[in-house]
Amino acid sequence: MDLDMFAHPSTTENISQLISFGNRVIGPASGELASGLKGAGRMLEPDEICSFMVKALHPNPELIGKKVLISAGPTRESIDPVRFISNHSSGKMGVALAEEFALRGALVTLVAGPGVVMPKNGAISVLQVVSADQMLVQCIAEFKNSDIAIMAAAVADYTPIAVADQKLKKKSDQVHLELKPTVDILARMGEMKTKNQILVGFALETDNEIVNAIGKLERKNLDLVVLNSMQDAGAGFNSDTNKITIIDKNKNAVPYSLKSKKEVASDIADKIISCFSK
Ligand code: CTP
């Protein structure tokens, strides 16, 4: 609005009445107006309106502006130009986390393995990788500038020592593939972690679940570990639901019920927020 129009009693009284009904008013900003007059009447910049709305709409403002790194999906380790070693991870949990953190106002970078269905929120910055080695490079580079990192990817633990240039031909006898360990990305981040960063890992276990998950939390210097048990129905790969237990540094294990991955992502975000206040 122009200055006179905005300052007119019909406008100010209407605005006061809207506020009295419980509405909130965003702006205006002061500055040069279309008529050449200077004063109140300018629309706020779109990003100012956005950040006002994110704060107003979300009851938990703790994640606004936090830099969050999330890994998702499988990796592929090439054997030859047409074959690879991989796993059944869909990346759905990591993508649900990325969507949840972005919704809460965080600045999210998603490092996604092959086949991961991209997040709908265009504000999420996606780095696509294929191999464990590529995921390592992207995650380590991003981690340096992150407040929170959540490694939900199912990274290959081994990769072929040599990748054949040509397609390997079928032989009549047994074939042995020689594998070497990949770098444990999460453990590497645990070594780099500063006291202001929060590092969260996942542990997919089939047996001795709590003990194994605590072992990972300690070995990899994590703040939280999210345990999935393959024994729980609805918690496996490619499912839209998950059943988790979150374990903290004091070895407190909190089990959650079977929920959609979106709800699980919200539970994980809430738990991470509780780490900030400690
Ligand atoms: N992870 C990683 N880099 C690897 C292997 C695992 O960053 N090379 C991360 C995963 O993203 C996950 C956590 O480590 O957050 C645990 O992964 P998991 O496969 O459950 O455990 P491992 O440490 O690989 O141990 P194991 O396979 O023996 O259970």
mmCIF file of C-alpha atoms and ligand atoms in Angstrom:
data_model
loop_
_atom_site.group_PDB
_atom_site.id
_atom_site.type_symbol
_atom_site.label_atom_id
_atom_site.label_comp_id
_atom_site.label_asym_id
_atom_site.label_seq_id
_atom_site.Cartn_x
_atom_site.Cartn_y
_atom_site.Cartn_z
ATOM 1 C CA MET A 1 0.000 0.000 0.000
ATOM 2 C CA ASP A 2 0.962 3.575 -0.412
ATOM 3 C CA LEU A 3 1.728 5.574 2.721
ATOM 4 C CA ASP A 4 -1.589 7.485 2.883
ATOM 5 C CA MET A 5 -3.625 4.395 2.209
ATOM 6 C CA PHE A 6 -1.846 2.352 4.878
ATOM 7 C CA ALA A 7 -2.087 5.178 7.418
ATOM 8 C CA HIS A 8 -5.797 5.810 6.724
ATOM 9 C CA PRO A 9 -8.106 5.034 9.687
ATOM 10 C CA SER A 10 -10.178 2.629 7.599
ATOM 11 C CA THR A 11 -7.042 0.502 7.112
ATOM 12 C CA THR A 12 -5.624 0.806 10.636
ATOM 13 C CA GLU A 13 -9.026 0.086 12.217
ATOM 14 C CA ASN A 14 -9.560 -2.964 10.006
ATOM 15 C CA ILE A 15 -6.088 -4.254 10.827
ATOM 16 C CA SER A 16 -6.717 -3.737 14.559
ATOM 17 C CA GLN A 17 -9.976 -5.637 14.260
ATOM 18 C CA LEU A 18 -8.262 -8.536 12.415
ATOM 19 C CA ILE A 19 -5.604 -8.658 15.137
ATOM 20 C CA SER A 20 -8.336 -8.676 17.810
ATOM 21 C CA PHE A 21 -9.800 -11.785 16.101
ATOM 22 C CA GLY A 22 -6.451 -13.540 16.642
ATOM 23 C CA ASN A 23 -4.900 -12.954 13.210
ATOM 24 C CA ARG A 24 -1.246 -12.073 12.957
ATOM 25 C CA VAL A 25 -0.007 -9.424 10.553
ATOM 26 C CA ILE A 26 3.253 -9.823 8.669
ATOM 27 C CA GLY A 27 4.749 -6.434 7.851
ATOM 28 C CA PRO A 28 4.601 -3.971 6.296
ATOM 29 C CA ALA A 29 8.190 -2.849 5.849
ATOM 30 C CA SER A 30 9.104 0.816 5.610
ATOM 31 C CA GLY A 31 10.906 2.275 2.649
ATOM 32 C CA GLU A 32 10.330 3.777 -0.736
ATOM 33 C CA LEU A 33 6.797 3.264 -2.056
ATOM 34 C CA ALA A 34 5.434 3.166 -5.612
ATOM 35 C CA SER A 35 4.271 6.803 -5.417
ATOM 36 C CA GLY A 36 7.750 7.952 -4.428
ATOM 37 C CA LEU A 37 6.695 8.586 -0.822
ATOM 38 C CA LYS A 38 8.737 6.939 1.913
ATOM 39 C CA GLY A 39 7.172 5.117 4.853
ATOM 40 C CA ALA A 40 5.248 2.009 5.958
ATOM 41 C CA GLY A 41 3.430 0.079 3.251
ATOM 42 C CA ARG A 42 5.937 -2.168 1.533
ATOM 43 C CA MET A 43 5.388 -5.916 1.385
ATOM 44 C CA LEU A 44 8.084 -7.807 3.299
ATOM 45 C CA GLU A 45 10.567 -9.751 1.187
ATOM 46 C CA PRO A 46 9.286 -13.292 0.344
ATOM 47 C CA ASP A 47 12.007 -15.003 2.419
ATOM 48 C CA GLU A 48 11.124 -12.824 5.436
ATOM 49 C CA ILE A 49 7.473 -13.869 5.042
ATOM 50 C CA CYS A 50 8.557 -17.509 4.747
ATOM 51 C CA SER A 51 10.712 -17.453 7.855
ATOM 52 C CA PHE A 52 7.947 -15.683 9.815
ATOM 53 C CA MET A 53 5.495 -18.400 8.768
ATOM 54 C CA VAL A 54 7.846 -21.286 9.559
ATOM 55 C CA LYS A 55 8.314 -19.855 13.068
ATOM 56 C CA ALA A 56 4.616 -19.142 13.517
ATOM 57 C CA LEU A 57 3.411 -22.482 12.211
ATOM 58 C CA HIS A 58 5.870 -24.733 13.985
ATOM 59 C CA PRO A 59 5.586 -25.171 17.704
ATOM 60 C CA ASN A 60 9.269 -26.219 17.915
ATOM 61 C CA PRO A 61 11.482 -23.460 16.518
ATOM 62 C CA GLU A 62 14.674 -25.237 17.721
ATOM 63 C CA LEU A 63 15.655 -26.548 14.294
ATOM 64 C CA ILE A 64 15.147 -23.342 12.333
ATOM 65 C CA GLY A 65 18.342 -22.510 10.445
ATOM 66 C CA LYS A 66 20.209 -25.595 11.715
ATOM 67 C CA LYS A 67 22.379 -27.269 9.082
ATOM 68 C CA VAL A 68 21.449 -30.927 8.885
ATOM 69 C CA LEU A 69 23.211 -33.630 6.891
ATOM 70 C CA ILE A 70 21.308 -36.851 6.195
ATOM 71 C CA SER A 71 22.449 -39.922 4.263
ATOM 72 C CA ALA A 72 19.915 -42.295 2.728
ATOM 73 C CA GLY A 73 19.633 -45.424 0.652
ATOM 74 C CA PRO A 74 22.054 -48.121 -0.436
ATOM 75 C CA THR A 75 25.424 -47.872 -2.107
ATOM 76 C CA ARG A 76 26.510 -49.848 -5.161
ATOM 77 C CA GLU A 77 29.957 -51.407 -5.388
ATOM 78 C CA SER A 78 30.869 -52.242 -8.966
ATOM 79 C CA ILE A 79 32.194 -55.664 -9.874
ATOM 80 C CA ASP A 80 32.405 -54.993 -13.606
ATOM 81 C CA PRO A 81 30.666 -52.546 -15.996
ATOM 82 C CA VAL A 82 27.296 -54.309 -15.602
ATOM 83 C CA ARG A 83 27.272 -55.821 -12.107
ATOM 84 C CA PHE A 84 27.423 -54.537 -8.584
ATOM 85 C CA ILE A 85 27.018 -55.497 -4.897
ATOM 86 C CA SER A 86 24.250 -53.652 -3.071
ATOM 87 C CA ASN A 87 21.445 -54.123 -0.531
ATOM 88 C CA HIS A 88 17.667 -53.718 -0.204
ATOM 89 C CA SER A 89 17.634 -50.227 1.345
ATOM 90 C CA SER A 90 15.028 -47.934 -0.263
ATOM 91 C CA GLY A 91 16.182 -44.721 1.426
ATOM 92 C CA LYS A 92 12.604 -43.982 2.565
ATOM 93 C CA MET A 93 13.617 -43.423 6.205
ATOM 94 C CA GLY A 94 16.368 -40.973 5.265
ATOM 95 C CA VAL A 95 14.049 -39.090 2.897
ATOM 96 C CA ALA A 96 11.327 -38.917 5.589
ATOM 97 C CA LEU A 97 13.943 -37.436 7.944
ATOM 98 C CA ALA A 98 15.013 -34.905 5.325
ATOM 99 C CA GLU A 99 11.374 -33.834 4.781
ATOM 100 C CA GLU A 100 10.728 -33.563 8.528
ATOM 101 C CA PHE A 101 13.816 -31.459 9.263
ATOM 102 C CA ALA A 102 13.118 -29.191 6.274
ATOM 103 C CA LEU A 103 9.520 -28.729 7.435
ATOM 104 C CA ARG A 104 10.854 -27.632 10.810
ATOM 105 C CA GLY A 105 12.971 -24.955 9.186
ATOM 106 C CA ALA A 106 16.344 -26.739 9.036
ATOM 107 C CA LEU A 107 18.702 -26.367 6.050
ATOM 108 C CA VAL A 108 18.933 -29.949 4.880
ATOM 109 C CA THR A 109 21.496 -31.665 2.660
ATOM 110 C CA LEU A 110 20.573 -35.193 1.650
ATOM 111 C CA VAL A 111 23.324 -37.481 0.375
ATOM 112 C CA ALA A 112 21.323 -40.088 -1.522
ATOM 113 C CA GLY A 113 22.432 -43.449 -2.836
ATOM 114 C CA PRO A 114 21.133 -44.940 -6.117
ATOM 115 C CA GLY A 115 17.400 -45.581 -6.548
ATOM 116 C CA VAL A 116 16.311 -43.274 -3.738
ATOM 117 C CA VAL A 117 12.995 -41.534 -4.514
ATOM 118 C CA MET A 118 13.740 -37.812 -4.327
ATOM 119 C CA PRO A 119 12.161 -35.674 -1.575
ATOM 120 C CA LYS A 120 9.205 -33.485 -2.585
ATOM 121 C CA ASN A 121 10.468 -30.422 -0.727
ATOM 122 C CA GLY A 122 12.517 -28.432 -3.230
ATOM 123 C CA ALA A 123 14.400 -26.672 -0.426
ATOM 124 C CA ILE A 124 16.294 -29.888 0.367
ATOM 125 C CA SER A 125 19.651 -29.923 -1.352
ATOM 126 C CA VAL A 126 20.313 -33.396 -2.761
ATOM 127 C CA LEU A 127 23.739 -34.842 -3.572
ATOM 128 C CA GLN A 128 23.416 -38.090 -5.495
ATOM 129 C CA VAL A 129 26.133 -40.708 -5.099
ATOM 130 C CA VAL A 130 26.590 -44.321 -6.141
ATOM 131 C CA SER A 131 29.434 -45.963 -4.217
ATOM 132 C CA ALA A 132 30.444 -45.964 -0.545
ATOM 133 C CA ASP A 133 33.561 -44.074 -1.535
ATOM 134 C CA GLN A 134 31.524 -41.292 -3.203
ATOM 135 C CA MET A 135 29.217 -41.138 -0.171
ATOM 136 C CA LEU A 136 32.273 -40.790 2.074
ATOM 137 C CA VAL A 137 33.630 -37.840 0.092
ATOM 138 C CA GLN A 138 30.317 -35.927 0.072
ATOM 139 C CA CYS A 139 29.441 -36.670 3.717
ATOM 140 C CA ILE A 140 32.843 -35.661 5.101
ATOM 141 C CA ALA A 141 32.844 -32.422 3.082
ATOM 142 C CA GLU A 142 29.315 -31.533 4.274
ATOM 143 C CA PHE A 143 29.811 -32.648 7.873
ATOM 144 C CA LYS A 144 32.342 -29.900 8.565
ATOM 145 C CA ASN A 145 29.550 -27.304 8.207
ATOM 146 C CA SER A 146 26.735 -29.285 9.809
ATOM 147 C CA ASP A 147 25.106 -28.887 13.212
ATOM 148 C CA ILE A 148 23.465 -32.299 13.023
ATOM 149 C CA ALA A 149 24.286 -35.407 10.969
ATOM 150 C CA ILE A 150 22.044 -38.448 10.684
ATOM 151 C CA MET A 151 23.461 -41.403 8.815
ATOM 152 C CA ALA A 152 20.489 -43.464 7.692
ATOM 153 C CA ALA A 153 22.215 -44.946 4.632
ATOM 154 C CA ALA A 154 22.924 -48.652 4.349
ATOM 155 C CA VAL A 155 26.546 -48.298 3.276
ATOM 156 C CA ALA A 156 28.337 -51.329 1.852
ATOM 157 C CA ASP A 157 30.912 -52.632 4.326
ATOM 158 C CA TYR A 158 32.996 -54.212 1.547
ATOM 159 C CA THR A 159 33.850 -53.354 -2.028
ATOM 160 C CA PRO A 160 35.634 -55.372 -4.742
ATOM 161 C CA ILE A 161 39.413 -54.930 -4.651
ATOM 162 C CA ALA A 162 39.472 -54.590 -8.437
ATOM 163 C CA VAL A 163 36.710 -53.555 -10.827
ATOM 164 C CA ALA A 164 36.969 -55.416 -14.140
ATOM 165 C CA ASP A 165 37.135 -53.144 -17.201
ATOM 166 C CA GLN A 166 35.173 -55.621 -19.302
ATOM 167 C CA LYS A 167 32.144 -57.732 -18.427
ATOM 168 C CA LEU A 168 33.331 -60.869 -16.607
ATOM 169 C CA LYS A 169 32.659 -63.989 -18.630
ATOM 170 C CA LYS A 170 30.817 -66.974 -17.242
ATOM 171 C CA LYS A 171 33.035 -69.826 -16.081
ATOM 172 C CA SER A 172 32.125 -73.406 -15.359
ATOM 173 C CA ASP A 173 33.849 -73.538 -11.946
ATOM 174 C CA GLN A 174 33.471 -71.431 -8.791
ATOM 175 C CA VAL A 175 34.280 -67.742 -8.822
ATOM 176 C CA HIS A 176 35.833 -65.920 -5.875
ATOM 177 C CA LEU A 177 35.364 -62.195 -5.461
ATOM 178 C CA GLU A 178 38.055 -60.472 -3.447
ATOM 179 C CA LEU A 179 36.655 -57.669 -1.277
ATOM 180 C CA LYS A 180 38.259 -54.982 0.846
ATOM 181 C CA PRO A 181 36.560 -53.025 3.650
ATOM 182 C CA THR A 182 35.079 -49.610 2.880
ATOM 183 C CA VAL A 183 35.686 -46.662 5.189
ATOM 184 C CA ASP A 184 33.096 -46.470 7.981
ATOM 185 C CA ILE A 185 31.759 -42.981 7.224
ATOM 186 C CA LEU A 186 29.921 -42.626 10.513
ATOM 187 C CA ALA A 187 32.966 -43.685 12.549
ATOM 188 C CA ARG A 188 35.087 -41.169 10.609
ATOM 189 C CA MET A 189 32.582 -38.434 11.476
ATOM 190 C CA GLY A 190 32.658 -39.558 15.105
ATOM 191 C CA GLU A 191 36.417 -38.884 15.115
ATOM 192 C CA MET A 192 35.919 -35.425 13.578
ATOM 193 C CA LYS A 193 32.940 -34.419 15.712
ATOM 194 C CA THR A 194 33.155 -31.209 17.742
ATOM 195 C CA LYS A 195 31.231 -30.646 20.974
ATOM 196 C CA ASN A 196 28.602 -28.519 19.214
ATOM 197 C CA GLN A 197 27.725 -31.173 16.643
ATOM 198 C CA ILE A 198 25.174 -33.927 17.094
ATOM 199 C CA LEU A 199 25.859 -37.231 15.383
ATOM 200 C CA VAL A 200 23.176 -39.891 14.969
ATOM 201 C CA GLY A 201 23.633 -43.362 13.521
ATOM 202 C CA PHE A 202 21.328 -46.222 12.663
ATOM 203 C CA ALA A 203 21.842 -49.832 13.655
ATOM 204 C CA LEU A 204 20.008 -52.564 11.798
ATOM 205 C CA GLU A 205 20.270 -55.732 13.831
ATOM 206 C CA THR A 206 18.921 -59.258 13.640
ATOM 207 C CA ASP A 207 19.964 -60.455 17.110
ATOM 208 C CA ASN A 208 21.415 -59.192 20.402
ATOM 209 C CA GLU A 209 20.007 -55.857 19.272
ATOM 210 C CA ILE A 210 20.483 -53.489 22.236
ATOM 211 C CA VAL A 211 24.018 -54.683 23.008
ATOM 212 C CA ASN A 212 25.079 -54.402 19.373
ATOM 213 C CA ALA A 213 23.514 -50.946 19.009
ATOM 214 C CA ILE A 214 25.241 -49.657 22.171
ATOM 215 C CA GLY A 215 28.500 -51.078 20.799
ATOM 216 C CA LYS A 216 28.029 -48.965 17.634
ATOM 217 C CA LEU A 217 27.127 -45.867 19.657
ATOM 218 C CA GLU A 218 30.351 -46.167 21.682
ATOM 219 C CA ARG A 219 32.675 -47.252 18.876
ATOM 220 C CA LYS A 220 31.509 -44.511 16.528
ATOM 221 C CA ASN A 221 31.274 -41.742 19.186
ATOM 222 C CA LEU A 222 27.561 -41.080 18.563
ATOM 223 C CA ASP A 223 25.082 -38.976 20.509
ATOM 224 C CA LEU A 224 22.177 -41.231 19.571
ATOM 225 C CA VAL A 225 21.721 -44.536 17.826
ATOM 226 C CA VAL A 226 18.426 -45.511 16.205
ATOM 227 C CA LEU A 227 17.939 -49.254 16.417
ATOM 228 C CA ASN A 228 15.878 -51.215 13.899
ATOM 229 C CA SER A 229 15.341 -54.855 14.591
ATOM 230 C CA MET A 230 14.755 -57.188 11.660
ATOM 231 C CA GLN A 231 12.718 -59.267 14.149
ATOM 232 C CA ASP A 232 10.015 -56.572 14.254
ATOM 233 C CA ALA A 233 7.239 -56.906 11.670
ATOM 234 C CA GLY A 234 6.900 -53.702 9.621
ATOM 235 C CA ALA A 235 10.449 -52.532 10.353
ATOM 236 C CA GLY A 236 12.309 -53.997 7.389
ATOM 237 C CA PHE A 237 13.656 -52.584 4.148
ATOM 238 C CA ASN A 238 11.363 -50.789 1.706
ATOM 239 C CA SER A 239 8.483 -50.610 4.182
ATOM 240 C CA ASP A 240 6.475 -47.416 4.784
ATOM 241 C CA THR A 241 6.514 -48.103 8.507
ATOM 242 C CA ASN A 242 9.258 -48.520 11.042
ATOM 243 C CA LYS A 243 9.662 -49.588 14.638
ATOM 244 C CA ILE A 244 12.628 -48.082 16.400
ATOM 245 C CA THR A 245 14.365 -47.871 19.742
ATOM 246 C CA ILE A 246 16.471 -44.760 20.352
ATOM 247 C CA ILE A 247 19.479 -45.185 22.627
ATOM 248 C CA ASP A 248 21.377 -42.204 24.042
ATOM 249 C CA LYS A 249 24.932 -41.782 25.367
ATOM 250 C CA ASN A 250 23.804 -42.831 28.860
ATOM 251 C CA LYS A 251 22.558 -46.094 27.359
ATOM 252 C CA ASN A 252 18.928 -45.157 27.999
ATOM 253 C CA ALA A 253 16.886 -47.114 25.476
ATOM 254 C CA VAL A 254 13.433 -45.763 24.558
ATOM 255 C CA PRO A 255 11.281 -48.113 22.472
ATOM 256 C CA TYR A 256 8.634 -46.646 20.155
ATOM 257 C CA SER A 257 5.581 -48.353 18.668
ATOM 258 C CA LEU A 258 5.212 -49.244 14.975
ATOM 259 C CA LYS A 259 4.599 -45.980 13.111
ATOM 260 C CA SER A 260 4.755 -44.485 9.630
ATOM 261 C CA LYS A 261 8.256 -43.391 8.631
ATOM 262 C CA LYS A 262 7.006 -39.782 8.717
ATOM 263 C CA GLU A 263 5.995 -40.161 12.376
ATOM 264 C CA VAL A 264 9.250 -41.964 13.156
ATOM 265 C CA ALA A 265 11.159 -39.045 11.594
ATOM 266 C CA SER A 266 9.280 -36.648 13.874
ATOM 267 C CA ASP A 267 10.143 -38.762 16.954
ATOM 268 C CA ILE A 268 13.824 -38.756 15.945
ATOM 269 C CA ALA A 269 13.752 -34.962 15.432
ATOM 270 C CA ASP A 270 12.199 -34.465 18.890
ATOM 271 C CA LYS A 271 14.859 -36.681 20.478
ATOM 272 C CA ILE A 272 17.648 -34.753 18.738
ATOM 273 C CA ILE A 273 16.194 -31.472 20.022
ATOM 274 C CA SER A 274 16.349 -32.883 23.550
ATOM 275 C CA CYS A 275 20.135 -33.390 23.050
ATOM 276 C CA PHE A 276 20.611 -29.634 22.570
ATOM 277 C CA SER A 277 19.242 -28.846 25.997
ATOM 278 C CA LYS A 278 21.691 -31.250 27.706
HETATM 279 N N1 CTP B 1 27.857 -46.754 8.264
HETATM 280 C C1 CTP B 1 28.667 -45.852 7.607
HETATM 281 N N2 CTP B 1 29.679 -46.293 6.798
HETATM 282 C C2 CTP B 1 29.888 -47.626 6.612
HETATM 283 C C3 CTP B 1 29.060 -48.544 7.281
HETATM 284 C C4 CTP B 1 28.056 -48.089 8.097
HETATM 285 O O1 CTP B 1 28.477 -44.636 7.772
HETATM 286 N N3 CTP B 1 30.862 -48.011 5.799
HETATM 287 C C5 CTP B 1 26.813 -46.239 9.161
HETATM 288 C C6 CTP B 1 25.384 -46.492 8.713
HETATM 289 O O2 CTP B 1 24.907 -45.414 7.918
HETATM 290 C C7 CTP B 1 24.640 -46.578 10.037
HETATM 291 C C8 CTP B 1 25.680 -47.149 10.986
HETATM 292 O O3 CTP B 1 26.951 -46.921 10.384
HETATM 293 O O4 CTP B 1 24.255 -45.310 10.519
HETATM 294 C C9 CTP B 1 25.538 -48.609 11.303
HETATM 295 O O5 CTP B 1 25.487 -49.354 10.129
HETATM 296 P P1 CTP B 1 25.309 -50.937 10.221
HETATM 297 O O6 CTP B 1 25.370 -51.499 8.827
HETATM 298 O O7 CTP B 1 24.121 -51.283 11.083
HETATM 299 O O8 CTP B 1 26.555 -51.367 11.070
HETATM 300 P P2 CTP B 1 28.063 -51.634 10.766
HETATM 301 O O9 CTP B 1 28.852 -50.641 11.551
HETATM 302 O O10 CTP B 1 28.321 -51.715 9.305
HETATM 303 O O11 CTP B 1 28.265 -53.056 11.474
HETATM 304 P P3 CTP B 1 27.634 -54.494 11.070
HETATM 305 O O12 CTP B 1 27.394 -54.485 9.593
HETATM 306 O O13 CTP B 1 28.699 -55.422 11.517
HETATM 307 O O14 CTP B 1 26.373 -54.641 11.895
#
